[in-house]
């Protein structure tokens, strides 16, 4: 039975989102602290992209002012990943993935300001539905994990910020070049930030064989591979379809955390009830706002484990 191009593309995107779901799992399994973990990930991905001739050709035609804007967004991306993996280290993968699902709450306020569109009352009301879900999540985690929840919510604010900014600048450069520029700038920023942060031992410890293997999987199998597949698949699917599929990422991450890390042992029923409330609002959002969807922007998919970013 022959599969249609659109059906094949949707299957590819599901596979991409499944791979993104592993990013939280790998963040828990890698023993490096959040800062070197994120630095290595950004360095590996941006360095690999800079080996592609097409990327250099695209970078040469990017105006300086625009390049600086993308570099600034890259700094926000680095802080998002730093807080995302920080939340994983302080709590666990399920908590971090759930917190990122709160991003639409912030996006409802930030996108009209940063992308210069009018406020949508229904988006604001839907975002407020997320609040009791967050309260249940906080109530459902052990007390020693609640700092991780706070850091995870900060990560959601950062992902909403850079996705709104990327949307404003999204059509002005090649997506591969944008990704290389943003991640390269993020790695450079973390290099400068490291001496200012407290840490024990070297700020840039060399990963052992175990961490090095997992970092390569994180950089190539969970970042570059899904990015390449998504670029191809986006030619065949609508932004609305992409939105619905990418909203599954927290679901994949939580299921994988239960199966691989057995995190359900430290999280009670209130946590999972809160997850249901948050994800219900996340899935309802594109259904209510379908009429104003635009084409999906692939570079947003490359710089985050896509959290409701296709708008």
Tab-separated table of C-alpha atoms in Angstrom:
chain	number	residue	atom	x	y	z
A	1	UNK	CA	0.000	0.000	0.000
A	2	UNK	CA	1.513	3.296	-1.139
A	3	UNK	CA	1.700	6.072	1.445
A	4	UNK	CA	0.805	9.597	0.314
A	5	UNK	CA	3.477	12.319	0.603
A	6	UNK	CA	1.432	14.113	3.290
A	7	UNK	CA	0.974	10.945	5.353
A	8	UNK	CA	4.679	10.153	5.042
A	9	UNK	CA	5.525	13.711	6.146
A	10	UNK	CA	3.275	13.448	9.204
A	11	UNK	CA	4.950	10.157	10.112
A	12	UNK	CA	8.363	11.818	9.755
A	13	UNK	CA	7.306	14.667	12.049
A	14	UNK	CA	6.019	12.201	14.652
A	15	UNK	CA	9.435	10.562	14.518
A	16	UNK	CA	11.103	13.979	14.950
A	17	UNK	CA	8.960	14.777	17.974
A	18	UNK	CA	9.697	11.332	19.411
A	19	UNK	CA	13.424	12.083	19.070
A	20	UNK	CA	12.938	15.481	20.738
A	21	UNK	CA	11.243	13.652	23.601
A	22	UNK	CA	14.569	11.927	24.287
A	23	UNK	CA	16.346	15.244	24.925
A	24	UNK	CA	14.997	15.406	28.481
A	25	UNK	CA	15.913	11.751	29.082
A	26	UNK	CA	19.455	12.313	27.823
A	27	UNK	CA	19.718	15.429	29.983
A	28	UNK	CA	19.025	13.272	33.020
A	29	UNK	CA	21.404	10.479	31.963
A	30	UNK	CA	24.347	12.748	31.109
A	31	UNK	CA	26.320	13.337	34.297
A	32	UNK	CA	27.729	16.710	33.206
A	33	UNK	CA	26.254	19.810	34.849
A	34	UNK	CA	23.765	21.825	32.804
A	35	UNK	CA	26.287	24.449	31.624
A	36	UNK	CA	28.857	22.153	29.981
A	37	UNK	CA	26.057	19.919	28.678
A	38	UNK	CA	24.423	22.806	26.831
A	39	UNK	CA	27.787	24.211	25.697
A	40	UNK	CA	28.833	20.924	24.122
A	41	UNK	CA	25.448	20.486	22.460
A	42	UNK	CA	25.474	23.951	20.912
A	43	UNK	CA	29.112	23.669	19.894
A	44	UNK	CA	28.653	20.290	18.203
A	45	UNK	CA	25.554	21.341	16.258
A	46	UNK	CA	26.776	24.784	15.182
A	47	UNK	CA	30.252	23.447	14.345
A	48	UNK	CA	28.772	20.727	12.164
A	49	UNK	CA	26.510	23.172	10.346
A	50	UNK	CA	29.480	25.420	9.626
A	51	UNK	CA	31.023	22.555	7.652
A	52	UNK	CA	28.155	22.813	5.150
A	53	UNK	CA	29.028	25.095	2.169
A	54	UNK	CA	25.385	26.172	1.814
A	55	UNK	CA	25.474	27.592	5.341
A	56	UNK	CA	28.545	29.726	4.603
A	57	UNK	CA	26.993	31.031	1.379
A	58	UNK	CA	23.832	31.990	3.279
A	59	UNK	CA	25.761	33.599	6.137
A	60	UNK	CA	27.720	35.831	3.759
A	61	UNK	CA	24.550	37.589	2.590
A	62	UNK	CA	23.064	38.185	6.067
A	63	UNK	CA	23.264	41.921	6.933
A	64	UNK	CA	25.295	42.714	10.046
A	65	UNK	CA	22.337	44.183	11.928
A	66	UNK	CA	20.247	41.077	11.251
A	67	UNK	CA	23.143	38.786	12.193
A	68	UNK	CA	23.455	40.593	15.534
A	69	UNK	CA	19.725	40.179	16.099
A	70	UNK	CA	19.973	36.437	15.481
A	71	UNK	CA	23.009	36.274	17.772
A	72	UNK	CA	20.969	37.965	20.512
A	73	UNK	CA	18.225	35.394	20.044
A	74	UNK	CA	20.914	32.717	20.290
A	75	UNK	CA	21.826	34.037	23.730
A	76	UNK	CA	18.208	33.583	24.819
A	77	UNK	CA	18.206	30.076	23.320
A	78	UNK	CA	21.317	29.217	25.348
A	79	UNK	CA	19.659	30.470	28.535
A	80	UNK	CA	16.536	28.457	27.700
A	81	UNK	CA	18.531	25.257	27.295
A	82	UNK	CA	20.591	26.063	30.391
A	83	UNK	CA	17.462	26.437	32.527
A	84	UNK	CA	15.748	23.456	30.848
A	85	UNK	CA	18.601	21.106	31.691
A	86	UNK	CA	18.994	22.828	35.043
A	87	UNK	CA	15.382	21.919	35.795
A	88	UNK	CA	16.116	18.316	34.831
A	89	UNK	CA	19.098	18.191	37.178
A	90	UNK	CA	17.171	19.867	40.036
A	91	UNK	CA	13.989	17.809	39.560
A	92	UNK	CA	13.615	15.256	36.763
A	93	UNK	CA	12.788	14.886	33.073
A	94	UNK	CA	9.007	14.706	33.596
A	95	UNK	CA	8.922	17.933	35.599
A	96	UNK	CA	11.084	19.824	33.087
A	97	UNK	CA	9.023	18.669	30.099
A	98	UNK	CA	5.778	19.610	31.841
A	99	UNK	CA	7.051	23.080	32.764
A	100	UNK	CA	7.990	23.807	29.140
A	101	UNK	CA	4.385	23.082	28.169
A	102	UNK	CA	3.524	26.285	30.080
A	103	UNK	CA	5.191	28.335	27.306
A	104	UNK	CA	1.840	29.198	25.618
A	105	UNK	CA	0.844	31.073	28.794
A	106	UNK	CA	3.786	33.423	28.289
A	107	UNK	CA	3.493	33.426	24.511
A	108	UNK	CA	-0.067	34.756	24.734
A	109	UNK	CA	1.360	37.910	26.326
A	110	UNK	CA	4.760	38.143	24.647
A	111	UNK	CA	3.920	37.410	21.024
A	112	UNK	CA	1.629	40.421	20.551
A	113	UNK	CA	4.356	42.644	22.005
A	114	UNK	CA	7.333	41.159	20.161
A	115	UNK	CA	5.730	40.007	16.899
A	116	UNK	CA	3.520	43.111	16.694
A	117	UNK	CA	0.084	41.579	16.463
A	118	UNK	CA	-3.044	42.282	18.466
A	119	UNK	CA	-3.870	40.513	21.712
A	120	UNK	CA	-6.310	37.610	21.420
A	121	UNK	CA	-8.665	37.408	24.401
A	122	UNK	CA	-9.324	33.712	23.871
A	123	UNK	CA	-5.590	32.998	23.965
A	124	UNK	CA	-5.260	34.865	27.252
A	125	UNK	CA	-8.216	32.985	28.739
A	126	UNK	CA	-6.849	29.659	27.520
A	127	UNK	CA	-3.434	30.494	28.947
A	128	UNK	CA	-5.023	31.155	32.341
A	129	UNK	CA	-6.455	27.614	32.272
A	130	UNK	CA	-2.859	26.422	32.544
A	131	UNK	CA	-2.406	28.082	35.963
A	132	UNK	CA	-4.342	25.499	38.037
A	133	UNK	CA	-2.460	22.780	36.174
A	134	UNK	CA	0.838	24.323	37.240
A	135	UNK	CA	-0.440	24.534	40.828
A	136	UNK	CA	-1.279	20.814	40.752
A	137	UNK	CA	2.143	19.996	39.324
A	138	UNK	CA	3.882	21.947	42.086
A	139	UNK	CA	1.708	20.273	44.714
A	140	UNK	CA	2.424	16.850	43.206
A	141	UNK	CA	6.226	16.925	43.319
A	142	UNK	CA	8.429	16.387	46.393
A	143	UNK	CA	9.487	19.564	48.181
A	144	UNK	CA	13.120	19.150	47.152
A	145	UNK	CA	12.097	19.280	43.462
A	146	UNK	CA	10.152	22.544	43.617
A	147	UNK	CA	13.184	24.663	42.798
A	148	UNK	CA	13.387	22.601	39.605
A	149	UNK	CA	9.777	23.550	38.838
A	150	UNK	CA	10.640	27.241	39.211
A	151	UNK	CA	13.669	26.912	36.929
A	152	UNK	CA	11.537	24.966	34.438
A	153	UNK	CA	8.909	27.743	34.339
A	154	UNK	CA	11.716	30.274	33.729
A	155	UNK	CA	12.820	28.066	30.828
A	156	UNK	CA	9.269	28.208	29.449
A	157	UNK	CA	9.372	32.022	29.619
A	158	UNK	CA	12.647	32.024	27.690
A	159	UNK	CA	11.365	29.648	25.007
A	160	UNK	CA	8.289	31.851	24.541
A	161	UNK	CA	10.534	34.906	24.239
A	162	UNK	CA	12.886	33.572	21.601
A	163	UNK	CA	10.134	31.916	19.581
A	164	UNK	CA	8.235	35.217	19.399
A	165	UNK	CA	11.428	37.026	18.345
A	166	UNK	CA	12.281	34.346	15.792
A	167	UNK	CA	8.813	34.684	14.317
A	168	UNK	CA	9.388	38.379	13.760
A	169	UNK	CA	12.695	37.771	11.918
A	170	UNK	CA	12.007	34.344	10.497
A	171	UNK	CA	11.714	35.133	6.794
A	172	UNK	CA	14.915	37.123	6.379
A	173	UNK	CA	17.571	34.370	6.189
A	174	UNK	CA	18.193	30.711	5.383
A	175	UNK	CA	17.027	28.439	8.243
A	176	UNK	CA	20.280	26.456	8.378
A	177	UNK	CA	22.291	29.682	8.541
A	178	UNK	CA	20.010	31.058	11.260
A	179	UNK	CA	20.432	27.882	13.307
A	180	UNK	CA	24.226	27.921	12.956
A	181	UNK	CA	24.359	31.609	13.881
A	182	UNK	CA	22.057	31.327	16.880
A	183	UNK	CA	23.644	28.194	18.319
A	184	UNK	CA	27.167	29.448	17.646
A	185	UNK	CA	26.374	32.738	19.390
A	186	UNK	CA	24.823	30.798	22.264
A	187	UNK	CA	27.961	28.681	22.688
A	188	UNK	CA	30.130	31.826	22.649
A	189	UNK	CA	27.886	33.466	25.255
A	190	UNK	CA	28.095	30.451	27.567
A	191	UNK	CA	31.887	30.518	27.214
A	192	UNK	CA	31.894	34.097	28.518
A	193	UNK	CA	29.262	33.351	31.175
A	194	UNK	CA	31.037	30.351	32.723
A	195	UNK	CA	33.628	32.297	34.806
A	196	UNK	CA	30.793	34.272	36.414
A	197	UNK	CA	28.898	31.203	37.634
A	198	UNK	CA	29.745	29.189	40.749
A	199	UNK	CA	31.041	25.706	40.012
A	200	UNK	CA	33.302	23.099	41.546
A	201	UNK	CA	36.357	22.104	39.543
A	202	UNK	CA	36.732	23.011	35.882
A	203	UNK	CA	33.941	24.945	34.188
A	204	UNK	CA	34.472	22.820	31.071
A	205	UNK	CA	35.137	19.251	32.208
A	206	UNK	CA	35.886	16.854	29.378
A	207	UNK	CA	33.060	14.313	29.119
A	208	UNK	CA	33.948	10.707	29.822
A	209	UNK	CA	33.161	7.987	27.268
A	210	UNK	CA	29.604	7.546	28.609
A	211	UNK	CA	28.757	11.261	28.479
A	212	UNK	CA	30.540	11.757	25.140
A	213	UNK	CA	28.403	9.073	23.507
A	214	UNK	CA	25.194	10.530	24.932
A	215	UNK	CA	26.225	14.058	23.865
A	216	UNK	CA	26.759	12.849	20.298
A	217	UNK	CA	23.323	11.231	20.354
A	218	UNK	CA	21.814	14.437	21.758
A	219	UNK	CA	23.513	16.673	19.179
A	220	UNK	CA	23.078	14.557	16.069
A	221	UNK	CA	20.225	12.086	16.621
A	222	UNK	CA	18.022	14.458	18.674
A	223	UNK	CA	18.906	17.818	17.085
A	224	UNK	CA	20.378	17.694	13.577
A	225	UNK	CA	18.574	14.572	12.354
A	226	UNK	CA	15.053	15.726	13.321
A	227	UNK	CA	15.839	19.193	11.982
A	228	UNK	CA	16.793	17.760	8.584
A	229	UNK	CA	13.719	15.521	8.531
A	230	UNK	CA	11.434	18.383	9.574
A	231	UNK	CA	12.767	20.608	6.783
A	232	UNK	CA	11.757	17.954	4.278
A	233	UNK	CA	8.410	17.118	5.914
A	234	UNK	CA	7.304	20.747	6.256
A	235	UNK	CA	6.889	20.911	2.497
A	236	UNK	CA	3.932	18.527	2.725
A	237	UNK	CA	2.043	19.464	5.924
A	238	UNK	CA	0.241	22.524	7.206
A	239	UNK	CA	1.314	24.568	10.198
A	240	UNK	CA	-1.825	23.388	11.988
A	241	UNK	CA	-0.878	19.725	11.549
A	242	UNK	CA	2.664	20.503	12.625
A	243	UNK	CA	1.370	22.252	15.753
A	244	UNK	CA	-0.753	19.310	16.838
A	245	UNK	CA	2.070	16.825	16.337
A	246	UNK	CA	4.740	18.880	18.100
A	247	UNK	CA	2.424	19.346	21.072
A	248	UNK	CA	2.929	15.624	21.700
A	249	UNK	CA	6.530	16.151	22.753
A	250	UNK	CA	5.858	16.536	26.515
A	251	UNK	CA	3.714	13.393	26.289
A	252	UNK	CA	6.548	11.444	24.684
A	253	UNK	CA	9.050	12.823	27.214
A	254	UNK	CA	6.905	11.896	30.227
A	255	UNK	CA	6.120	8.401	28.900
A	256	UNK	CA	9.809	7.811	28.138
A	257	UNK	CA	10.727	9.062	31.623
A	258	UNK	CA	8.291	6.594	33.166
A	259	UNK	CA	9.515	3.671	31.053
A	260	UNK	CA	13.260	4.390	31.143
A	261	UNK	CA	13.771	6.310	34.392
A	262	UNK	CA	10.778	5.104	36.479
A	263	UNK	CA	10.027	8.678	37.543
A	264	UNK	CA	6.434	7.844	38.448
A	265	UNK	CA	7.796	6.487	41.740
A	266	UNK	CA	8.514	10.004	43.038
A	267	UNK	CA	5.534	11.840	41.497
A	268	UNK	CA	2.000	11.479	42.799
A	269	UNK	CA	-1.424	11.627	41.126
A	270	UNK	CA	-1.706	15.423	41.538
A	271	UNK	CA	1.324	15.867	39.280
A	272	UNK	CA	-0.221	13.822	36.482
A	273	UNK	CA	-3.590	15.542	36.909
A	274	UNK	CA	-1.790	18.869	36.491
A	275	UNK	CA	-0.048	17.498	33.389
A	276	UNK	CA	-3.446	16.614	31.906
A	277	UNK	CA	-4.773	20.133	32.549
A	278	UNK	CA	-1.701	21.778	30.972
A	279	UNK	CA	-1.617	19.495	27.932
A	280	UNK	CA	-5.371	19.856	27.467
A	281	UNK	CA	-4.920	23.624	27.155
A	282	UNK	CA	-1.921	23.188	24.856
A	283	UNK	CA	-3.868	20.939	22.466
A	284	UNK	CA	-6.967	23.137	22.585
A	285	UNK	CA	-4.970	26.251	21.624
A	286	UNK	CA	-4.382	25.399	17.929
A	287	UNK	CA	-7.968	24.194	17.539
A	288	UNK	CA	-9.309	27.567	18.684
A	289	UNK	CA	-6.863	29.634	16.660
A	290	UNK	CA	-6.628	27.586	13.487
A	291	UNK	CA	-7.945	30.344	11.270
A	292	UNK	CA	-4.879	32.517	11.764
A	293	UNK	CA	-2.185	29.879	11.216
A	294	UNK	CA	0.781	30.681	9.006
A	295	UNK	CA	3.353	28.375	7.477
A	296	UNK	CA	5.600	26.589	9.950
A	297	UNK	CA	9.062	28.000	10.467
A	298	UNK	CA	11.667	25.212	10.546
A	299	UNK	CA	14.404	27.187	12.266
A	300	UNK	CA	12.254	27.368	15.375
A	301	UNK	CA	12.285	23.594	15.418
A	302	UNK	CA	16.059	23.520	15.363
A	303	UNK	CA	16.655	25.737	18.377
A	304	UNK	CA	14.352	24.119	20.860
A	305	UNK	CA	12.671	20.942	21.715
A	306	UNK	CA	9.687	22.398	19.960
A	307	UNK	CA	7.145	23.533	22.539
A	308	UNK	CA	4.089	24.951	20.796
A	309	UNK	CA	6.396	27.042	18.627
A	310	UNK	CA	4.823	26.584	15.218
A	311	UNK	CA	2.406	29.468	14.998
